[in-house]
PDB file of C-alpha atoms in Angstrom:
ATOM      1  CA  MET A 175      -0.205   0.004  -0.015  1.00 40.00           C
ATOM      2  CA  THR A 176       1.268   3.890  -0.591  1.00 43.00           C
ATOM      3  CA  ALA A 177       1.795   5.142   1.941  1.00 42.00           C
ATOM      4  CA  LEU A 178       0.438   9.170   2.051  1.00 44.00           C
ATOM      5  CA  ARG A 179       2.740  11.842   2.364  1.00 48.00           C
ATOM      6  CA  THR A 180       2.189  15.129   4.340  1.00 47.00           C
ATOM      7  CA  PRO A 181       3.753  17.936   2.053  1.00 48.00           C
ATOM      8  CA  PRO A 182       6.803  20.551   3.540  1.00 47.00           C
ATOM      9  CA  PRO A 183       5.082  23.730   4.983  1.00 46.00           C
ATOM     10  CA  PRO A 184       4.744  26.502   2.036  1.00 45.00           C
ATOM     11  CA  LEU A 185       7.177  28.692   0.987  1.00 44.00           C
ATOM     12  CA  PRO A 186       6.713  31.948   2.483  1.00 42.00           C
ATOM     13  CA  VAL A 187       6.725  34.243  -0.678  1.00 42.00           C
ATOM     14  CA  ARG A 188       8.729  37.066   0.638  1.00 41.00           C
ATOM     15  CA  ASP A 189      11.397  35.027   1.662  1.00 41.00           C
ATOM     16  CA  LYS A 190      14.580  37.284   0.587  1.00 43.00           C
ATOM     17  CA  ALA A 191      16.318  33.330  -0.438  1.00 39.00           C
ATOM     18  CA  VAL A 192      13.733  33.502  -3.258  1.00 41.00           C
ATOM     19  CA  THR A 193      12.989  36.777  -3.969  1.00 42.00           C
ATOM     20  CA  ARG A 194      16.950  38.073  -4.438  1.00 54.00           C
ATOM     21  CA  ALA A 195      18.588  37.431  -8.094  1.00 63.00           C
ATOM     22  CA  LEU A 196      18.373  34.071  -9.144  1.00 85.00           C
ATOM     23  CA  SER A 197      22.344  34.020 -10.698  1.00 90.00           C
ATOM     24  CA  PRO A 198      24.812  36.723  -9.751  1.00 92.00           C
ATOM     25  CA  MET A 199      26.836  35.888 -12.283  1.00 94.00           C
ATOM     26  CA  LEU A 200      24.308  36.106 -14.849  1.00 96.00           C
ATOM     27  CA  THR A 201      23.129  39.512 -13.665  1.00 95.00           C
ATOM     28  CA  ARG A 202      26.582  41.055 -13.967  1.00 96.00           C
ATOM     29  CA  LEU A 203      26.668  39.533 -17.563  1.00 97.00           C
ATOM     30  CA  ALA A 204      23.568  41.273 -18.222  1.00 97.00           C
ATOM     31  CA  GLU A 205      24.922  44.426 -16.854  1.00 97.00           C
ATOM     32  CA  GLU A 206      28.468  43.871 -19.116  1.00 97.00           C
ATOM     33  CA  ARG A 207      26.487  43.580 -22.219  1.00 97.00           C
ATOM     34  CA  ALA A 208      28.753  40.059 -22.281  1.00 97.00           C
ATOM     35  CA  THR A 209      28.396  37.970 -25.558  1.00 97.00           C
ATOM     36  CA  GLY A 210      29.062  34.215 -25.101  1.00 97.00           C
ATOM     37  CA  VAL A 211      27.640  31.143 -23.391  1.00 97.00           C
ATOM     38  CA  LEU A 212      26.598  30.716 -19.722  1.00 97.00           C
ATOM     39  CA  LEU A 213      27.259  26.975 -18.562  1.00 97.00           C
ATOM     40  CA  ARG A 214      25.045  25.669 -15.408  1.00 97.00           C
ATOM     41  CA  GLU A 215      24.520  22.094 -14.063  1.00 96.00           C
ATOM     42  CA  HIS A 216      20.982  21.953 -15.235  1.00 96.00           C
ATOM     43  CA  GLY A 217      21.340  23.648 -18.478  1.00 97.00           C
ATOM     44  CA  THR A 218      22.862  26.894 -20.852  1.00 97.00           C
ATOM     45  CA  LEU A 219      21.896  30.113 -21.443  1.00 98.00           C
ATOM     46  CA  TYR A 220      23.674  32.180 -24.982  1.00 97.00           C
ATOM     47  CA  LEU A 221      23.708  35.318 -24.132  1.00 98.00           C
ATOM     48  CA  ALA A 222      24.351  38.535 -26.802  1.00 97.00           C
ATOM     49  CA  GLU A 223      25.023  41.854 -25.814  1.00 97.00           C
ATOM     50  CA  GLY A 224      23.434  40.862 -22.281  1.00 97.00           C
ATOM     51  CA  ARG A 225      20.365  39.823 -23.470  1.00 98.00           C
ATOM     52  CA  VAL A 226      19.385  35.491 -23.624  1.00 98.00           C
ATOM     53  CA  VAL A 227      18.545  34.655 -27.206  1.00 97.00           C
ATOM     54  CA  HIS A 228      18.686  30.607 -26.855  1.00 96.00           C
ATOM     55  CA  ALA A 229      18.245  28.444 -23.962  1.00 97.00           C
ATOM     56  CA  GLU A 230      18.690  24.705 -23.692  1.00 97.00           C
ATOM     57  CA  SER A 231      18.635  21.986 -21.203  1.00 97.00           C
ATOM     58  CA  ALA A 232      18.225  18.399 -20.767  1.00 96.00           C
ATOM     59  CA  PHE A 233      15.013  18.746 -19.055  1.00 96.00           C
ATOM     60  CA  ALA A 234      13.116  20.675 -21.478  1.00 97.00           C
ATOM     61  CA  PRO A 235      12.358  19.512 -24.972  1.00 96.00           C
ATOM     62  CA  GLY A 236      14.277  21.411 -27.489  1.00 94.00           C
ATOM     63  CA  LEU A 237      12.711  23.838 -30.161  1.00 94.00           C
ATOM     64  CA  ASP A 238      12.629  20.786 -33.072  1.00 94.00           C
ATOM     65  CA  VAL A 239      10.186  18.887 -30.619  1.00 95.00           C
ATOM     66  CA  LEU A 240       8.229  22.068 -30.497  1.00 94.00           C
ATOM     67  CA  LEU A 241       8.164  22.542 -33.895  1.00 93.00           C
ATOM     68  CA  THR A 242       7.743  19.086 -34.976  1.00 93.00           C
ATOM     69  CA  ALA A 243       5.476  17.332 -32.724  1.00 90.00           C
ATOM     70  CA  HIS A 244       1.969  18.909 -34.041  1.00 86.00           C
ATOM     71  CA  GLY A 245       2.608  19.333 -37.749  1.00 85.00           C
ATOM     72  CA  THR A 246       4.081  22.917 -37.992  1.00 88.00           C
ATOM     73  CA  LEU A 247       6.899  21.684 -39.471  1.00 92.00           C
ATOM     74  CA  ALA A 248       8.180  18.755 -40.757  1.00 92.00           C
ATOM     75  CA  GLY A 249      10.427  16.451 -39.045  1.00 91.00           C
ATOM     76  CA  ALA A 250      12.758  16.173 -42.604  1.00 93.00           C
ATOM     77  CA  ALA A 251      12.871  19.595 -43.008  1.00 93.00           C
ATOM     78  CA  TRP A 252      14.121  20.214 -39.866  1.00 94.00           C
ATOM     79  CA  GLN A 253      16.645  17.878 -40.268  1.00 94.00           C
ATOM     80  CA  ARG A 254      17.675  19.155 -43.247  1.00 94.00           C
ATOM     81  CA  ALA A 255      17.988  22.842 -42.019  1.00 94.00           C
ATOM     82  CA  VAL A 256      20.026  21.400 -39.065  1.00 93.00           C
ATOM     83  CA  ALA A 257      22.630  19.677 -41.430  1.00 94.00           C
ATOM     84  CA  ASP A 258      23.478  23.542 -43.107  1.00 93.00           C
ATOM     85  CA  THR A 259      23.709  24.888 -40.210  1.00 92.00           C
ATOM     86  CA  PRO A 260      26.155  25.208 -37.099  1.00 89.00           C
ATOM     87  CA  GLY A 261      23.123  25.141 -34.606  1.00 87.00           C
ATOM     88  CA  PRO A 262      19.161  24.866 -33.301  1.00 89.00           C
ATOM     89  CA  LEU A 263      18.825  28.544 -33.653  1.00 89.00           C
ATOM     90  CA  GLN A 264      20.654  29.374 -36.870  1.00 91.00           C
ATOM     91  CA  ALA A 265      18.391  26.583 -38.299  1.00 93.00           C
ATOM     92  CA  ALA A 266      15.680  28.260 -37.074  1.00 92.00           C
ATOM     93  CA  GLU A 267      16.169  31.341 -38.828  1.00 92.00           C
ATOM     94  CA  LEU A 268      17.549  29.487 -41.964  1.00 94.00           C
ATOM     95  CA  LEU A 269      13.836  28.296 -42.313  1.00 93.00           C
ATOM     96  CA  LEU A 270      12.542  31.548 -41.784  1.00 92.00           C
ATOM     97  CA  ASP A 271      14.381  33.476 -44.286  1.00 92.00           C
ATOM     98  CA  LEU A 272      13.341  30.310 -46.694  1.00 92.00           C
ATOM     99  CA  GLY A 273       9.727  30.971 -45.730  1.00 91.00           C
ATOM    100  CA  ARG A 274       9.596  27.165 -44.203  1.00 90.00           C
ATOM    101  CA  LEU A 275       7.721  28.107 -41.074  1.00 89.00           C
ATOM    102  CA  PRO A 276       5.822  31.292 -40.603  1.00 90.00           C
ATOM    103  CA  ALA A 277       7.423  34.131 -38.638  1.00 92.00           C
ATOM    104  CA  GLY A 278       4.297  34.193 -35.735  1.00 92.00           C
ATOM    105  CA  ALA A 279       4.457  30.542 -35.447  1.00 92.00           C
ATOM    106  CA  LEU A 280       8.506  30.557 -34.797  1.00 93.00           C
ATOM    107  CA  GLU A 281       8.953  33.310 -32.572  1.00 95.00           C
ATOM    108  CA  LEU A 282       6.410  31.595 -30.444  1.00 94.00           C
ATOM    109  CA  CYS A 283       8.035  28.120 -30.219  1.00 95.00           C
ATOM    110  CA  HIS A 284      11.396  30.176 -29.734  1.00 96.00           C
ATOM    111  CA  LEU A 285       9.831  32.221 -26.787  1.00 97.00           C
ATOM    112  CA  ASP A 286       8.549  28.736 -25.243  1.00 96.00           C
ATOM    113  CA  ALA A 287      11.283  27.002 -25.703  1.00 97.00           C
ATOM    114  CA  LEU A 288      13.618  29.722 -24.527  1.00 98.00           C
ATOM    115  CA  TYR A 289      11.632  30.211 -21.202  1.00 98.00           C
ATOM    116  CA  ASP A 290      11.277  26.466 -20.403  1.00 98.00           C
ATOM    117  CA  ALA A 291      14.768  25.388 -20.785  1.00 98.00           C
ATOM    118  CA  GLY A 292      15.717  28.781 -18.872  1.00 98.00           C
ATOM    119  CA  TYR A 293      13.894  28.042 -15.729  1.00 98.00           C
ATOM    120  CA  PHE A 294      15.503  24.731 -15.492  1.00 97.00           C
ATOM    121  CA  ALA A 295      18.858  26.171 -16.329  1.00 97.00           C
ATOM    122  CA  LEU A 296      18.547  28.706 -13.374  1.00 97.00           C
ATOM    123  CA  ALA A 297      17.148  25.808 -10.853  1.00 95.00           C
ATOM    124  CA  PRO A 298      19.719  25.509  -7.864  1.00 92.00           C
ATOM    125  CA  SER A 299      22.247  23.700  -8.347  1.00 89.00           C
ATOM    126  CA  SER A 300      25.581  21.962  -6.760  1.00 88.00           C
ATOM    127  CA  SER A 301      28.297  23.652  -8.703  1.00 89.00           C
ATOM    128  CA  PRO A 302      28.922  27.283  -9.929  1.00 88.00           C
ATOM    129  CA  GLY A 303      28.185  28.306 -13.585  1.00 93.00           C
ATOM    130  CA  ARG A 304      30.736  28.787 -15.718  1.00 96.00           C
ATOM    131  CA  PHE A 305      30.744  31.382 -18.689  1.00 97.00           C
ATOM    132  CA  ARG A 306      32.814  31.095 -22.039  1.00 97.00           C
ATOM    133  CA  TYR A 307      33.238  34.554 -23.738  1.00 96.00           C
ATOM    134  CA  ASP A 308      32.278  33.735 -27.556  1.00 93.00           C
ATOM    135  CA  ASN A 309      31.363  35.985 -30.353  1.00 90.00           C
ATOM    136  CA  THR A 310      29.056  33.041 -31.661  1.00 89.00           C
ATOM    137  CA  PRO A 311      25.848  33.821 -30.161  1.00 91.00           C
ATOM    138  CA  ARG A 312      24.339  37.019 -31.953  1.00 92.00           C
ATOM    139  CA  LEU A 313      21.290  39.310 -31.900  1.00 92.00           C
ATOM    140  CA  GLY A 314      19.192  38.087 -34.804  1.00 90.00           C
ATOM    141  CA  PRO A 315      15.505  37.957 -36.317  1.00 92.00           C
ATOM    142  CA  LEU A 316      14.133  35.815 -33.522  1.00 94.00           C
ATOM    143  CA  PRO A 317      13.533  37.469 -30.248  1.00 95.00           C
ATOM    144  CA  SER A 318      15.588  37.635 -27.429  1.00 97.00           C
ATOM    145  CA  VAL A 319      14.676  38.504 -23.752  1.00 97.00           C
ATOM    146  CA  PRO A 320      16.149  40.553 -20.833  1.00 97.00           C
ATOM    147  CA  VAL A 321      17.962  38.483 -18.315  1.00 97.00           C
ATOM    148  CA  VAL A 322      15.771  40.518 -15.541  1.00 96.00           C
ATOM    149  CA  ALA A 323      12.302  39.218 -18.037  1.00 97.00           C
ATOM    150  CA  LEU A 324      13.905  35.299 -17.198  1.00 97.00           C
ATOM    151  CA  GLU A 325      14.629  35.163 -13.591  1.00 96.00           C
ATOM    152  CA  ARG A 326      11.310  37.164 -12.944  1.00 96.00           C
ATOM    153  CA  GLU A 327       9.526  34.281 -15.344  1.00 97.00           C
ATOM    154  CA  THR A 328      11.663  31.346 -13.485  1.00 97.00           C
ATOM    155  CA  LEU A 329      10.446  32.890 -10.148  1.00 96.00           C
ATOM    156  CA  ARG A 330       6.955  32.842 -10.935  1.00 97.00           C
ATOM    157  CA  ARG A 331       7.023  29.764 -12.048  1.00 97.00           C
ATOM    158  CA  ARG A 332       8.692  28.352  -8.723  1.00 96.00           C
ATOM    159  CA  LEU A 333       6.243  29.951  -7.036  1.00 97.00           C
ATOM    160  CA  LEU A 334       3.419  28.408  -8.713  1.00 97.00           C
ATOM    161  CA  LEU A 335       4.680  25.075  -8.387  1.00 97.00           C
ATOM    162  CA  HIS A 336       4.647  25.445  -4.610  1.00 97.00           C
ATOM    163  CA  ARG A 337       1.502  26.279  -4.627  1.00 97.00           C
ATOM    164  CA  LEU A 338       0.032  23.674  -6.343  1.00 96.00           C
ATOM    165  CA  TRP A 339       2.177  21.123  -4.964  1.00 96.00           C
ATOM    166  CA  PRO A 340       5.267  22.070  -2.549  1.00 95.00           C
ATOM    167  CA  ASP A 341       7.184  18.717  -2.905  1.00 93.00           C
ATOM    168  CA  PRO A 342       9.287  18.877  -5.843  1.00 94.00           C
ATOM    169  CA  ALA A 343       9.983  15.336  -6.016  1.00 94.00           C
ATOM    170  CA  THR A 344       7.398  14.638  -8.677  1.00 95.00           C
ATOM    171  CA  ASP A 345       9.582  16.850 -11.157  1.00 95.00           C
ATOM    172  CA  SER A 346      12.712  14.905 -11.630  1.00 94.00           C
ATOM    173  CA  ALA A 347      11.827  10.796 -10.687  1.00 95.00           C
ATOM    174  CA  PRO A 348      10.001   8.331 -12.316  1.00 97.00           C
ATOM    175  CA  LEU A 349       6.426   8.345 -12.001  1.00 97.00           C
ATOM    176  CA  VAL A 350       3.641   5.740 -10.861  1.00 96.00           C
ATOM    177  CA  ARG A 351       0.059   5.777 -10.506  1.00 94.00           C
ATOM    178  CA  ALA A 352      -0.845   5.980  -6.779  1.00 92.00           C
ATOM    179  CA  GLU A 353      -1.942   2.214  -5.735  1.00 85.00           C
ATOM    180  CA  GLN A 354      -5.194   4.330  -4.065  1.00 78.00           C
ATOM    181  CA  ARG A 355      -6.151   5.615  -6.739  1.00 75.00           C
ATOM    182  CA  SER A 356      -7.900   9.035  -6.529  1.00 75.00           C
ATOM    183  CA  ALA A 357     -11.832   9.951  -7.548  1.00 78.00           C
ATOM    184  CA  ALA A 358     -10.630  13.446  -8.140  1.00 86.00           C
ATOM    185  CA  PRO A 359     -11.472  14.245 -11.984  1.00 91.00           C
ATOM    186  CA  VAL A 360      -9.226  14.599 -14.348  1.00 94.00           C
ATOM    187  CA  THR A 361      -9.122  17.888 -17.195  1.00 96.00           C
ATOM    188  CA  PRO A 362      -8.230  16.082 -20.723  1.00 96.00           C
ATOM    189  CA  ARG A 363      -4.584  17.480 -20.702  1.00 96.00           C
ATOM    190  CA  GLN A 364      -4.173  15.646 -17.483  1.00 97.00           C
ATOM    191  CA  ARG A 365      -5.299  12.675 -18.839  1.00 96.00           C
ATOM    192  CA  ALA A 366      -3.086  12.838 -21.732  1.00 97.00           C
ATOM    193  CA  VAL A 367       0.174  13.080 -18.828  1.00 97.00           C
ATOM    194  CA  LEU A 368      -1.846  10.290 -16.442  1.00 96.00           C
ATOM    195  CA  ASP A 369      -1.813   7.979 -19.542  1.00 96.00           C
ATOM    196  CA  ARG A 370       1.841   8.303 -19.912  1.00 97.00           C
ATOM    197  CA  VAL A 371       2.643   7.368 -16.670  1.00 97.00           C
ATOM    198  CA  ASP A 372       4.625   3.829 -16.474  1.00 95.00           C
ATOM    199  CA  GLY A 373       6.713   3.854 -13.972  1.00 94.00           C
ATOM    200  CA  VAL A 374      10.223   4.734 -16.172  1.00 96.00           C
ATOM    201  CA  ARG A 375       9.283   8.200 -17.799  1.00 97.00           C
ATOM    202  CA  THR A 376       9.589  11.055 -15.596  1.00 97.00           C
ATOM    203  CA  ALA A 377       7.861  14.647 -16.536  1.00 97.00           C
ATOM    204  CA  ALA A 378      10.369  15.458 -19.155  1.00 96.00           C
ATOM    205  CA  GLY A 379      10.231  12.103 -20.481  1.00 97.00           C
ATOM    206  CA  ILE A 380       6.496  12.997 -20.862  1.00 97.00           C
ATOM    207  CA  ALA A 381       7.034  16.092 -22.319  1.00 97.00           C
ATOM    208  CA  ARG A 382       8.729  15.039 -25.015  1.00 96.00           C
ATOM    209  CA  ASN A 383       6.639  12.127 -25.762  1.00 96.00           C
ATOM    210  CA  LEU A 384       2.984  14.859 -26.043  1.00 96.00           C
ATOM    211  CA  GLY A 385       5.596  17.233 -27.669  1.00 95.00           C
ATOM    212  CA  ARG A 386       5.009  19.971 -25.177  1.00 96.00           C
ATOM    213  CA  GLN A 387       6.624  22.496 -22.467  1.00 97.00           C
ATOM    214  CA  ALA A 388       8.533  20.610 -19.541  1.00 97.00           C
ATOM    215  CA  PHE A 389       7.225  23.326 -17.540  1.00 97.00           C
ATOM    216  CA  HIS A 390       3.629  22.775 -18.320  1.00 97.00           C
ATOM    217  CA  THR A 391       4.090  19.212 -18.221  1.00 98.00           C
ATOM    218  CA  LEU A 392       5.514  20.058 -14.411  1.00 98.00           C
ATOM    219  CA  VAL A 393       1.948  22.077 -13.453  1.00 98.00           C
ATOM    220  CA  ASP A 394      -0.129  18.731 -14.759  1.00 98.00           C
ATOM    221  CA  VAL A 395       2.555  16.642 -12.743  1.00 98.00           C
ATOM    222  CA  ARG A 396       1.727  18.492  -9.921  1.00 97.00           C
ATOM    223  CA  ARG A 397      -2.018  18.990 -10.121  1.00 97.00           C
ATOM    224  CA  LEU A 398      -2.048  15.063 -10.420  1.00 97.00           C
ATOM    225  CA  ALA A 399       0.132  14.395  -7.290  1.00 96.00           C
ATOM    226  CA  ALA A 400      -1.704  16.985  -5.159  1.00 95.00           C
ATOM    227  CA  ALA A 401      -5.263  15.296  -6.213  1.00 94.00           C
ATOM    228  CA  GLY A 402      -3.738  11.699  -5.583  1.00 94.00           C
ATOM    229  CA  HIS A 403      -3.123  10.293  -8.590  1.00 95.00           C
ATOM    230  CA  VAL A 404       0.262   9.368  -8.916  1.00 95.00           C
ATOM    231  CA  VAL A 405       3.223   9.752  -7.073  1.00 95.00           C
ATOM    232  CA  PRO A 406       7.247   8.798  -7.641  1.00 95.00           C
ATOM    233  CA  ALA A 407       8.095   5.740  -8.109  1.00 91.00           C
ATOM    234  CA  ALA A 408      11.023   5.555  -5.549  1.00 82.00           C
ATOM    235  CA  GLN A 409       8.249   6.380  -2.641  1.00 74.00           C
ATOM    236  CA  VAL A 410       6.628   3.375  -3.592  1.00 62.00           C
ATOM    237  CA  PHE A 411       9.934   1.074  -3.070  1.00 54.00           C
ATOM    238  CA  ALA A 412      11.033   2.775  -0.368  1.00 50.00           C
ATOM    239  CA  HIS A 413       8.087   1.156   1.769  1.00 49.00           C
ATOM    240  CA  PRO A 414       7.370  -2.303   0.919  1.00 52.00           C
ATOM    241  CA  ALA A 415       4.864  -4.538   2.095  1.00 49.00           C
ATOM    242  CA  PRO A 416       5.117  -6.154   5.441  1.00 52.00           C
ATOM    243  CA  PRO A 417       6.133  -9.739   5.585  1.00 54.00           C
ATOM    244  CA  PRO A 418       2.959 -12.205   6.183  1.00 52.00           C
ATOM    245  CA  PRO A 419       2.123 -12.816   9.701  1.00 51.00           C
ATOM    246  CA  PRO A 420       3.361 -16.571  10.772  1.00 52.00           C
ATOM    247  CA  PRO A 421       0.698 -18.605  11.431  1.00 51.00           C
ATOM    248  CA  VAL A 422      -1.328 -18.911  14.145  1.00 46.00           C
ATOM    249  CA  THR A 423      -0.827 -22.121  16.131  1.00 48.00           C
ATOM    250  CA  ASP A 424      -3.944 -22.873  18.399  1.00 50.00           C
ATOM    251  CA  PRO A 425      -2.653 -23.158  22.012  1.00 49.00           C
ATOM    252  CA  ASP A 426      -5.328 -25.685  23.244  1.00 52.00           C
ATOM    253  CA  ILE A 427      -4.423 -28.240  20.136  1.00 55.00           C
ATOM    254  CA  ALA A 428      -0.647 -27.652  21.271  1.00 59.00           C
ATOM    255  CA  LEU A 429      -1.226 -28.541  25.017  1.00 53.00           C
ATOM    256  CA  LEU A 430      -3.664 -31.363  24.272  1.00 53.00           C
ATOM    257  CA  LYS A 431      -0.105 -32.659  22.267  1.00 59.00           C
ATOM    258  CA  ARG A 432       1.808 -32.222  24.792  1.00 61.00           C
ATOM    259  CA  LEU A 433      -0.492 -33.817  27.489  1.00 55.00           C
ATOM    260  CA  ARG A 434      -0.593 -37.010  25.042  1.00 61.00           C
ATOM    261  CA  ASP A 435       2.833 -37.099  24.574  1.00 64.00           C
ATOM    262  CA  ALA A 436       3.342 -37.151  28.560  1.00 58.00           C
ATOM    263  CA  LEU A 437       0.643 -39.934  29.027  1.00 56.00           C
ATOM    264  CA  GLU A 438       2.735 -42.214  26.655  1.00 58.00           C
ATOM    265  CA  ALA A 439       5.597 -41.743  28.308  1.00 58.00           C
ATOM    266  CA  LEU A 440       4.352 -43.104  31.727  1.00 56.00           C
TER     267      LEU A 440
END
């Protein structure tokens, strides 16, 4: 049986630890109008003249997934563009120049991917970030965002997830359905997520499978956790079923057997 969890206490919104700059290094680079690549434990930010032009994270689907998952762009067209350019940002710009993508759709997917990967790139880490000055990132036709805007949105997303369900274990662990099934209804979006919970996929894996932003999938996962539909797989395996009780022996029968053995020995 899955043990019931008590979520940790709410995070104070005015706590100085969450209202200060998420990355002092990133703030300094923005003030310097630096150009280059900021490498962090959970993701990478590409800066041009102090603005964020691109972001990548292993925890978030890339621009290619968002463009090709729902028919906005054929996968073969993206692969050809990638083969002819040094990176995904340049591939997107090439497709824009060739008229293979509507400008509005590309800009929207680009910003979605940037904020999605940027959220993970700015997650708390156990090692300091490293910045490599490089002239490769540049301000191009696709929109860039100020560092302060990315940090503000990242903080807003952290607080939203905490309000929905304050235990972050569901964000990165493989997910399983709760053994005590909840009767709480689910939306069609949540149903699509729940149908892909198999004890192996994480929220990031489900997001890639659905072709959705990882953060939006985290929102669905935390709501499902709050409603009692899903739990981290480790939580189930950490509480194995107790061993079966020993067989019950009737004390009266045991006593009679001892008396019989004693009489036979006379």
